[in-house]
XYZ file of C-alpha atoms in Angstrom:
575
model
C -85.132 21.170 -31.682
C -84.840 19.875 -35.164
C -85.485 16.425 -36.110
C -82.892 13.782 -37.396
C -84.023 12.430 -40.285
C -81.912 9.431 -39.906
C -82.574 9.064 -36.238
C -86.571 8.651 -36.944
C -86.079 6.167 -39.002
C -84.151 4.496 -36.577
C -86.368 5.160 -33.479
C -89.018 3.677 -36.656
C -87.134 0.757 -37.479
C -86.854 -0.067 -33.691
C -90.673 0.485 -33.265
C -91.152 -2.298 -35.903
C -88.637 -4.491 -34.527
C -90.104 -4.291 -30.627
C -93.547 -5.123 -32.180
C -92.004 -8.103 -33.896
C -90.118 -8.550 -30.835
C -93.695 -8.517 -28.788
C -95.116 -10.958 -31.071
C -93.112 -13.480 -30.943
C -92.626 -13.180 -27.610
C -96.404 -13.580 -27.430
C -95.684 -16.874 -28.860
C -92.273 -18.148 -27.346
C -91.668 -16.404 -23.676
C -88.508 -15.060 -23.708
C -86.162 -15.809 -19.916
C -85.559 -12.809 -18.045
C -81.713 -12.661 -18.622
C -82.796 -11.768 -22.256
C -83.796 -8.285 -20.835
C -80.673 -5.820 -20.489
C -80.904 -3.013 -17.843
C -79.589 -0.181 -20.052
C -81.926 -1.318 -23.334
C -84.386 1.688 -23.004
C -87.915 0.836 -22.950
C -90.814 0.634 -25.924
C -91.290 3.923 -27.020
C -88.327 5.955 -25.637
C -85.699 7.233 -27.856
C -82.043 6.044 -27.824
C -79.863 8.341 -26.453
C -77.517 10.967 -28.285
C -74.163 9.250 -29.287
C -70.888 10.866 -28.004
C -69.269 12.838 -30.041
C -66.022 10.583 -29.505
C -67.130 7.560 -30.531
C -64.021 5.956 -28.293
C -64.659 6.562 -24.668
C -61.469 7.242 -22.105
C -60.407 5.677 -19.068
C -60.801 7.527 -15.882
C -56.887 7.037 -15.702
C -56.551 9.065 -18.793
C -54.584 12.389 -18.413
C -56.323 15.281 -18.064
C -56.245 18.011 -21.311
C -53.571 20.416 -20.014
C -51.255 18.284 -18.266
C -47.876 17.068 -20.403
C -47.315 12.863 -19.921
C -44.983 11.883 -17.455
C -40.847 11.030 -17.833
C -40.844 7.392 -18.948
C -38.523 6.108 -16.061
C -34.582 5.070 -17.050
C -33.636 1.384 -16.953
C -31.965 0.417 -13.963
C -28.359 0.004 -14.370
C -25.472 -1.677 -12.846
C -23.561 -0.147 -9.914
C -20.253 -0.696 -11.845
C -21.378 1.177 -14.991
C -21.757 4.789 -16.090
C -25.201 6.031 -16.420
C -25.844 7.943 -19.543
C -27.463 10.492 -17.671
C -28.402 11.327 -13.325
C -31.503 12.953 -12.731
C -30.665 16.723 -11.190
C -26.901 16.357 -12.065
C -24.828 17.934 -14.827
C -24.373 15.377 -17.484
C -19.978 14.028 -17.643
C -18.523 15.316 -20.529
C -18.437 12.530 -23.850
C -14.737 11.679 -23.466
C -14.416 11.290 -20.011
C -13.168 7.701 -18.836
C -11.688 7.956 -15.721
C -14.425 8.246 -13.114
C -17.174 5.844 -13.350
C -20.829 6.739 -11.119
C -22.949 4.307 -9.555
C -26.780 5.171 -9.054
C -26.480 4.829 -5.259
C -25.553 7.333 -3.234
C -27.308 9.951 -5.831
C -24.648 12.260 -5.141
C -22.405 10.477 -7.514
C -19.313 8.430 -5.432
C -16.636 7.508 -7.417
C -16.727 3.886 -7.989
C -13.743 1.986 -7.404
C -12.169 0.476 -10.405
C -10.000 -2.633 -9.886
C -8.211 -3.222 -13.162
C -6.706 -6.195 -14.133
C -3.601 -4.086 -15.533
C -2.549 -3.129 -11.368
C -0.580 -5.490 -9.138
C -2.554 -7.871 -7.347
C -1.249 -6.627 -4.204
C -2.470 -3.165 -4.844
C -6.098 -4.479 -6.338
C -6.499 -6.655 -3.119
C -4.631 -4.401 -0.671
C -7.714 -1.651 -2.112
C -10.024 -3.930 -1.535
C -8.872 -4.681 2.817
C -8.327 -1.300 3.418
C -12.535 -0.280 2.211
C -15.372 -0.954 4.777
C -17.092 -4.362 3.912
C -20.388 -2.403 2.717
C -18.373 -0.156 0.464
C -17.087 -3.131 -1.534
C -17.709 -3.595 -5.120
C -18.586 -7.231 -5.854
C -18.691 -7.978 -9.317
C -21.754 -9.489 -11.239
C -22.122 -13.129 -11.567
C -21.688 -14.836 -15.016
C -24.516 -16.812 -15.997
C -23.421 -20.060 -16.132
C -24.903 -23.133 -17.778
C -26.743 -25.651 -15.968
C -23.695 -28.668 -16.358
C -21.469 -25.737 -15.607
C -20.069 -25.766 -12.059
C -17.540 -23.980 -9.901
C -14.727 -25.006 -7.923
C -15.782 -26.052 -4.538
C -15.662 -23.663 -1.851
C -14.155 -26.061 0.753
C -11.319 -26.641 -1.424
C -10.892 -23.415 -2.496
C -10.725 -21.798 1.564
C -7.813 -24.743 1.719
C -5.854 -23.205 -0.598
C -6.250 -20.118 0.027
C -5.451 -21.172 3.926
C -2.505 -23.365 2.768
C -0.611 -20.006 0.710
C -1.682 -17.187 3.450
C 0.520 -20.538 6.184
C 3.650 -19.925 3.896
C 3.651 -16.226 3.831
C 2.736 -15.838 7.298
C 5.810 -18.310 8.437
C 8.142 -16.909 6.074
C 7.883 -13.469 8.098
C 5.247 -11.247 5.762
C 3.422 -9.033 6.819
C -0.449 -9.470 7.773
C -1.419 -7.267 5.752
C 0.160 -8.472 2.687
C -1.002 -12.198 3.799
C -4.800 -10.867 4.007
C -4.375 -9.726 0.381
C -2.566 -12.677 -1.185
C -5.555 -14.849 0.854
C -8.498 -12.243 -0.398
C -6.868 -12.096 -3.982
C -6.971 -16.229 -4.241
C -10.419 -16.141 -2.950
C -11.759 -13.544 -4.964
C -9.935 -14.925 -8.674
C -12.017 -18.211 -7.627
C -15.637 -16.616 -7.572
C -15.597 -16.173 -3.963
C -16.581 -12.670 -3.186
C -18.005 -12.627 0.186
C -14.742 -13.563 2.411
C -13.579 -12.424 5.408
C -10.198 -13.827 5.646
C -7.878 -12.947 9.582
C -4.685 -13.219 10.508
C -3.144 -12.903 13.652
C -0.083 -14.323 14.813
C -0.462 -18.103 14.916
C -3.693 -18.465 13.285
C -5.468 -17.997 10.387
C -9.182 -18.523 9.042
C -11.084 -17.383 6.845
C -15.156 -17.415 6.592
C -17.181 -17.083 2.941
C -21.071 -16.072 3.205
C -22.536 -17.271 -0.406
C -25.129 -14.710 0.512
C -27.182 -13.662 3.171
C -29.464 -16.121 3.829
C -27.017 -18.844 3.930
C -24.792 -19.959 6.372
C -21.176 -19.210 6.464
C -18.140 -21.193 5.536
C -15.012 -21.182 8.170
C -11.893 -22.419 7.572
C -8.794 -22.105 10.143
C -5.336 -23.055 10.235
C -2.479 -23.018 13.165
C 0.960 -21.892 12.109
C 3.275 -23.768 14.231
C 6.549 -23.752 12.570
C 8.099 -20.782 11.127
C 11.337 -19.904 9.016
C 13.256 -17.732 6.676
C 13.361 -18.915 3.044
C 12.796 -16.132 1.245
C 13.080 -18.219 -1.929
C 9.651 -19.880 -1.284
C 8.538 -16.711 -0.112
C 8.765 -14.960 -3.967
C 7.250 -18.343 -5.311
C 4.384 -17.985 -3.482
C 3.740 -14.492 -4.754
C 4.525 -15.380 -8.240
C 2.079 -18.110 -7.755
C -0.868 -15.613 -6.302
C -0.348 -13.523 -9.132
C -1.098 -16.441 -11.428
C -4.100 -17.006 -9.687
C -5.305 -13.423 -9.347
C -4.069 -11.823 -13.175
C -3.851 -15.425 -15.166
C -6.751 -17.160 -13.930
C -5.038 -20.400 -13.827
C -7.170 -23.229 -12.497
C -7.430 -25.074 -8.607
C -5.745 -28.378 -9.828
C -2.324 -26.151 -11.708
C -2.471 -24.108 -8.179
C -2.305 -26.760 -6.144
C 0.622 -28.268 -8.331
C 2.181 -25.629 -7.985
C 1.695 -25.008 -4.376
C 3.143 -28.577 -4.108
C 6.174 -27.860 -6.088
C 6.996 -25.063 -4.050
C 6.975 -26.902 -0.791
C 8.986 -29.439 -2.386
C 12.076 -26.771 -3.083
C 14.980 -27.066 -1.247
C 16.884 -24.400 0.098
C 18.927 -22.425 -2.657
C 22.236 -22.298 -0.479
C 23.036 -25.138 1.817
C 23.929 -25.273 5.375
C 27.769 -24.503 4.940
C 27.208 -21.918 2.971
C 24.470 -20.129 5.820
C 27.213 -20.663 8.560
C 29.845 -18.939 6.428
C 27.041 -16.251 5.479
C 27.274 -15.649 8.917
C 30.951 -14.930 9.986
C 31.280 -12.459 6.580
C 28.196 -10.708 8.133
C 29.873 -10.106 11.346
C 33.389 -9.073 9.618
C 31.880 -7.175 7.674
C 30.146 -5.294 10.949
C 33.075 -5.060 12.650
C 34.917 -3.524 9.909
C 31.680 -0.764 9.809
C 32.817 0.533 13.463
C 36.620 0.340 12.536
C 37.735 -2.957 12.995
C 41.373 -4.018 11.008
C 41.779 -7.428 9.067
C 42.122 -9.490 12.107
C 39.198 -7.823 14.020
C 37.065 -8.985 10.445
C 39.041 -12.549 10.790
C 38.021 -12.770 14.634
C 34.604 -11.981 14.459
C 34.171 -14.097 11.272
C 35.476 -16.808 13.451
C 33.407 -16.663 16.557
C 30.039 -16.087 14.690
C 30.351 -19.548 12.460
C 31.022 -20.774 16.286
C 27.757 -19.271 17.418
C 25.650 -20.362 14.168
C 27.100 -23.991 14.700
C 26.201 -24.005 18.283
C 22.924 -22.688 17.601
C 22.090 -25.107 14.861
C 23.287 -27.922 17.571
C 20.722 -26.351 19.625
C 17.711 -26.351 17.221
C 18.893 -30.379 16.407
C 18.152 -31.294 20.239
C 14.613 -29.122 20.327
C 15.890 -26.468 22.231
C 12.944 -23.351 21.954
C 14.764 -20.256 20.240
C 15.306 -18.172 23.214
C 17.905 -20.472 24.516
C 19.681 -20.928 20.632
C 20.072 -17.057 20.845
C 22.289 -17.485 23.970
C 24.181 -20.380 22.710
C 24.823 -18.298 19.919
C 25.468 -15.302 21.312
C 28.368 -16.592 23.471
C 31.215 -17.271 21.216
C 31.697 -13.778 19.695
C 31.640 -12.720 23.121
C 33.882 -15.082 24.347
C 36.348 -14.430 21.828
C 36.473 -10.370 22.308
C 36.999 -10.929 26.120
C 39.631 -13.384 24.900
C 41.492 -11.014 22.668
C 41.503 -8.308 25.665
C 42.538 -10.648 28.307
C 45.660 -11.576 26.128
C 46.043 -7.520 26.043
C 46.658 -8.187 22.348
C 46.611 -4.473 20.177
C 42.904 -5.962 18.838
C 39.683 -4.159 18.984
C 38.164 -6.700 20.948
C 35.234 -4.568 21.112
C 34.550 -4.559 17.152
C 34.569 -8.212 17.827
C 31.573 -8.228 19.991
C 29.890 -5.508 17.849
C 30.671 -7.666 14.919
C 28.667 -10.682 16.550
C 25.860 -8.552 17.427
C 24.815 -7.839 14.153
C 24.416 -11.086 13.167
C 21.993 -11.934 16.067
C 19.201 -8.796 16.532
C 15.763 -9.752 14.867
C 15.513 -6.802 12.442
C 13.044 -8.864 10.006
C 10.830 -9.523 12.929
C 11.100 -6.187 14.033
C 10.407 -4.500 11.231
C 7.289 -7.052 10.590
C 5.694 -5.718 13.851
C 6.337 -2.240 13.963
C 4.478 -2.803 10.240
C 1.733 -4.972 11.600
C 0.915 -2.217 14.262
C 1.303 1.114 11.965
C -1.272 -0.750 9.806
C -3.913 -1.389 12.221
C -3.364 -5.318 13.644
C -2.178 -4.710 16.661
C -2.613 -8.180 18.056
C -0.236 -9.418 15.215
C 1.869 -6.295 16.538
C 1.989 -6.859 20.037
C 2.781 -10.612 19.712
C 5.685 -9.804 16.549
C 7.312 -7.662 18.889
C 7.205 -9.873 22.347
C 8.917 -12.205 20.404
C 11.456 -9.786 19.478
C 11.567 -9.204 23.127
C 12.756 -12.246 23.948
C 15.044 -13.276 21.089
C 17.258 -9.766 22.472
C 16.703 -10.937 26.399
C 18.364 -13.711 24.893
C 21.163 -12.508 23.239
C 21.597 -10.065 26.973
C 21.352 -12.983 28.660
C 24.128 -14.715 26.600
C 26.906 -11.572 26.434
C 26.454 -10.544 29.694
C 27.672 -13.564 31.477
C 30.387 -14.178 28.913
C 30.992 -10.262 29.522
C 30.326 -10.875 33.452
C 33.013 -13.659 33.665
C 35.667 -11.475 31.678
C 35.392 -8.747 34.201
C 35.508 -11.178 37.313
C 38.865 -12.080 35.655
C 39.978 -8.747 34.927
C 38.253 -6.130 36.136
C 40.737 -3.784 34.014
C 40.098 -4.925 30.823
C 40.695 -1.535 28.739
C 40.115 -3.373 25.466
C 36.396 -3.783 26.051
C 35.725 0.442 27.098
C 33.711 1.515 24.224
C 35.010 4.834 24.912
C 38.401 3.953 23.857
C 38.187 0.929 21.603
C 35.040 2.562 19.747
C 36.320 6.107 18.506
C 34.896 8.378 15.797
C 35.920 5.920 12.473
C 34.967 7.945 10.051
C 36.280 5.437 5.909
C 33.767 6.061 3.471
C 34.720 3.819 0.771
C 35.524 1.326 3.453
C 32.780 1.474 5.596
C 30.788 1.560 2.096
C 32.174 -1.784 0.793
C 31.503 -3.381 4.577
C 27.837 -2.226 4.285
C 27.367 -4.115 1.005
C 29.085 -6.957 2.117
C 26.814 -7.338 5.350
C 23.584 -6.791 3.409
C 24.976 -9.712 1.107
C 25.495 -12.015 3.924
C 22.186 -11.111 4.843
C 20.916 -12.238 1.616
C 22.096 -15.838 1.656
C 21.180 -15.863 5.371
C 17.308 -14.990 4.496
C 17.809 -17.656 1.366
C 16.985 -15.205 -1.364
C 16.904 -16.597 -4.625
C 19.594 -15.278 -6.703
C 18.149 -12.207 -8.625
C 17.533 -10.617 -5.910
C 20.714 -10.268 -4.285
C 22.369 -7.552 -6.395
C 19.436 -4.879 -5.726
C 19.716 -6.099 -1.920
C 23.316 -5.425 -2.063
C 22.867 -2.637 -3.842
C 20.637 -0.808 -1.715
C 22.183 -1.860 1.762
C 25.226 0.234 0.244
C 22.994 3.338 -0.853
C 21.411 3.562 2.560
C 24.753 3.344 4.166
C 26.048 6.252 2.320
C 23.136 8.262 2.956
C 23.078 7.716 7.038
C 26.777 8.373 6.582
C 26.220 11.658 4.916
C 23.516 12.828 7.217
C 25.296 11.935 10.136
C 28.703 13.706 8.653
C 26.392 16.731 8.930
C 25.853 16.564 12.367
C 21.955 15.165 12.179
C 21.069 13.204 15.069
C 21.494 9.356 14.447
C 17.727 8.535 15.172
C 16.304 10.845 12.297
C 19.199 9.821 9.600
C 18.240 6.022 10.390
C 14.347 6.424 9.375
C 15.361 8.413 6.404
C 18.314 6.225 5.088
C 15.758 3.623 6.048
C 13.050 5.457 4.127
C 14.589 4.860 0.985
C 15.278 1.375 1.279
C 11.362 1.220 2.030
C 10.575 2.880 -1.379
C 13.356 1.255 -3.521
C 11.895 -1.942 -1.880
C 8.349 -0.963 -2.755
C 9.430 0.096 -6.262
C 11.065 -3.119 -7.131
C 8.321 -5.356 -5.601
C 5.583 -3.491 -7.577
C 7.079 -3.598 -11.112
C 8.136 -7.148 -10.279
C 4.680 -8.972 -8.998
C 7.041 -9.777 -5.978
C 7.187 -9.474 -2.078
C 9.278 -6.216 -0.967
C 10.984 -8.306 1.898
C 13.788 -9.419 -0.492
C 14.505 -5.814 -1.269
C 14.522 -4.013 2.378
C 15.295 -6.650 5.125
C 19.116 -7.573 3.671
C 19.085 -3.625 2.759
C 18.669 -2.178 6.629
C 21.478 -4.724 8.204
C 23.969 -1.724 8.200
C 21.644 0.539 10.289
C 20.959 -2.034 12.752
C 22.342 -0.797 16.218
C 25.163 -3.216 16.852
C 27.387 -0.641 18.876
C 24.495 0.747 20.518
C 22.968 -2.354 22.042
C 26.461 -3.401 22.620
C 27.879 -0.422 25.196
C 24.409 -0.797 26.896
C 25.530 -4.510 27.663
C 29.111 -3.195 28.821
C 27.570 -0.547 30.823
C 25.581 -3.279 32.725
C 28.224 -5.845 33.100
C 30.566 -3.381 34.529
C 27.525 -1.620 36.943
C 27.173 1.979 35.790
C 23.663 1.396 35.269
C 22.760 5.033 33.777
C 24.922 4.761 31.088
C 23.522 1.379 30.554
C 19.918 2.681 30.083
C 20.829 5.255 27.928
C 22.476 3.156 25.310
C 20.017 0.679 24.938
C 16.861 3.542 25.041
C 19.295 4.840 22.210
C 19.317 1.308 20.555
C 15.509 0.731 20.725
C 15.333 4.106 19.286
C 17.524 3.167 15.993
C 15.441 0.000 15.926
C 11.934 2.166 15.699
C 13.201 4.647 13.135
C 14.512 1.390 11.268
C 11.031 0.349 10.993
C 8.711 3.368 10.739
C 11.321 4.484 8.126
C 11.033 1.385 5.855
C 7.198 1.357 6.374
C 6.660 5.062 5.341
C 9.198 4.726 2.595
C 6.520 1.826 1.100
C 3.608 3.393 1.932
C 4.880 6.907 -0.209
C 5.765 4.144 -3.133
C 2.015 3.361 -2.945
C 0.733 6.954 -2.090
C 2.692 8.676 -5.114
C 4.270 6.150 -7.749
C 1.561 4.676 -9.312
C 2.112 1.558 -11.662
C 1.126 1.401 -15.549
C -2.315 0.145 -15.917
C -3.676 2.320 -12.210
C -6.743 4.428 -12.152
C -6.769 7.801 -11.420
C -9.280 7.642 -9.313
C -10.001 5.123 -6.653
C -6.552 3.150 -7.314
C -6.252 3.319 -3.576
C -8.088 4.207 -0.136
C -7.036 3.942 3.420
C -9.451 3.337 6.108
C -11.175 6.008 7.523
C -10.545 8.226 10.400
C -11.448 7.321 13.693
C -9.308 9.916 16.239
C -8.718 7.123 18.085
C -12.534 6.287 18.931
């Protein structure tokens, strides 16, 4: 091999320098750490140097091999990636689907927009599983910066779900007013339950800490359908305006402050126009409307008498239930030319719980079914009531006469067949209803108004020979999506809209010949009219329930998604 020039005057250089090195160390001795391991001994060249004078990890990549992805940032959940790893990229302009990272396969994530009702945001939101629940990300706040507390905040919410539960809404509805209050206040994690009496509500900050319950016991409940829209107007302050705890809890104190909008003269003459007008929907003349008027302000005043001494409100349903009776079996004993069955009918009307009804065949079609079941054995007793009261008014009458022609539904109750009549009766009753339910004074005309549409559409249907049962639910139907419709573009409860609305299709006549039939022993006939009325009273309900749920399912309002605005909960056959 050649020589380096420059490398033997290196290896010469360090020749001279170990001798140096040798004699001085002759002189000074030198500790051993002075002494490397790698220097190579006297006389022993260095090494070659590499060729790269910068050596490489062993980590380095191979030659061959292309570097590695750099990894994306992780994202938010509630955010659009820019890109998913083995999926098409979403075109530049589309806005209406948003993907979270988790599952990869790209669920739509649900989109609650401030733009939507609060009932629809919140009703979204109770009808997902609790895993499947988007919870939006915390603000950083500063460190003098605090919340409102939690205790106070459950009492609120507690306090609002008390009214709407008393005034007759549904549970559903309540769980979303009480989740929407909660959830405008920071609190994210809630569980909030309703049943029939009780409510609570628990909040998990997260989960390593221990959860927050708060209950409350309704124990008084009644119809002011005034209070009830203030409450919702005052949720949707909380939930779309962000208003703070001390203005809501001014406001929930002004609202329980309100007096009634119509007094208690006014309710008792609500009353007797409701049954006139009833009476004049099955053919009654001026002095049938007059007699019926007449006996149901008896009933309500009796009834109120009742509720002043503590009575429970089984046995003010058969004070109140007597008088109308008593006065039909008057007007056939006196074998006066008077429908003195239209009277009866008339009286009915004003006494079957159709709002409670309704409320539990909702609460079950919507999955609480111990709301349900305790909704409608309530309305079981309010009618054993009202049986209780016309069959011994009914029971006496025939011990005096047994003849009494007056009160055979056969012949008192033909085929009456007025449309503009029978039309102006139906919006009169559903008007009555309105200042019976205390509904504040907007409302009334779309009430009235749609108690008279409904009306003419069960009157058309059954003109053309359609079983009563199916013409109820769809007459009923629509007042359930007019209902819907109005209570959506107005921030409002529906129950305004529909209860008054569905008075006309309650089954007065029906319930009423199933009494007769009993009274006067032809126990058949008996059963069959009142399976027939339970029957009206189911398709009343389904009806208005499916007519709300296709205003949700269909109509959406300005400001919805396209996708995500609503889900049910899932399938389970039954399981």
């Amino acid at each position: 091999m050649a020589s380096d020039p420059q490398r033997g005057q290196r290896g010469a250089s360090g020749s001279s320098s170990a001798s140096d090195q040798s004699g001085s160390e002759e002189r000074k001795p030198q500790p051993d750490e002075a002494h490397s391991a790698f220097t190579p001994p006297l006389g022993v060249p260095y090494p070659p140097l590499p060729e790269d004078e910068h050596p490489t990890s062993e980590f380095a990549l191979p030659s061959g091999l292309r570097p590695e992805t750099p990894a994306e940032q992780e994202g938010s959940a509630f955010t659009r990636p820019s890109s998913t790893t083995g999926q098409t990229p979403m075109p530049a302009g589309s806005t209406a689907l948003s993907y979270a990272f988790t599952p990869p396969h790209g669920i739509p994530a649900v989109r609650l927009t401030k733009e939507a009702p609060w009932q629809d945001r919140m009703r979204t939101m109770l009808r997902m599983p609790v895993g499947e629940r988007p919870v939006p990300e915390r603000l950083e706040r500063a460190d003098d910066e605090t919340g409102p507390a939690v205790p106070r905040v459950l009492d609120l919410t507690l306090r609002i779900g008390e009214i709407l539960l008393a005034g007759g809404e549904g549970a559903e509805d309540v769980e979303a007013a009480m989740f929407g209050v909660a959830h405008a206040y920071g609190l994210e994690r809630v569980e909030p339950t309703v049943t029939f009496t009780l409510l609570s509500i628990s909040y998990q900050p997260s989960l390593v800490d221990d959860p927050v319950t708060a209950s409350r016991t309704v124990r008084r409940r009644g119809v002011d359908y005034n209070r009830l829209s203030a409450v919702f107007r005052l949720v949707d302050e909380i939930a779309s305006e962000g208003i703070t705890l001390e203005e809501a809890y001014r406001g929930l104190a002004e609202i329980r402050r309100n007096r009634h909008p119509y007094p208690s003269w006014a309710l008792t003459v609500a009353s007797g126009l409701l049954s006139g007008a009833a009476s004049m929907l099955v053919g009654g003349t001026m002095l049938v409307f007059v007699a019926a008027a007449v006996g149901s302000m008896l009933g309500d005043r009796l009834a109120w008498l009742a509720s002043a001494r503590g009575l429970p409100e089984f046995y003010q349903f058969v004070v109140a239930a007597m008088p109308p009776a008593a006065v039909g079996v008057a007007f056939g004993l006196a074998h006066l030319n008077v429908q003195a069955s239209a009277v009866i009918t008339g009286g009915l009307f004003a006494l079957i719980p159709g709002r409670a009804l309704v409320a539990g065949v909702h609460d079950g079609l919507t999955g609480y079914y111990i709301t349900a079941a305790a909704r409608l054995l309530e309305v079981g007793y309010l009618i054993v009531g009202i049986v209780v009261g016309v069959l011994s008014v009914l029971y006496i009458g025939l011990q005096l006469n047994p003849g009494l022609r007056r009160l055979n539904p056969e012949q008192s109750l033909g085929d009456y067949n007025e449309p503009l009549v029978q039309t102006v009766a139906a919006m009169l009753l559903a008007l009555a209803f309105c200042v019976l339910l205390q509904q504040e004074r907007h409302t009334v005309a779309f009430a009235t108004l749609n108690g008279g549409v409904a009306w003419v559409v069960y009157g058309a249907l059954t003109f053309a020979e359609i079983n009563p049962v199916p013409a109820t639910a769809i007459a009923a139907g629509l007042v359930g999506l007019f209902g819907q419709l109005l209570s959506r573009y107005r921030y409002a409860s529906a129950l305004p809209y529909v209860t008054a609305a569905i008075g006309p299709l309650l089954p007065g006549s029906a319930t009423y010949f199933g009494l007769l039939n009993f009274a006067q022993g032809h126990l058949p006939q008996g059963l069959t009219s009142l399976v027939q009325a339970v029957s009206l009273a189911l398709a009343i309900a389904v009806g208005v329930n499916l007519g709300a749920e296709v205003a949700r399912l269909f109509l959406r309002a300005p400001g919805i998604e396209e996708a995500g605005a609503r889900r049910a909960a899932k399938r389970t056959r039954g399981f």
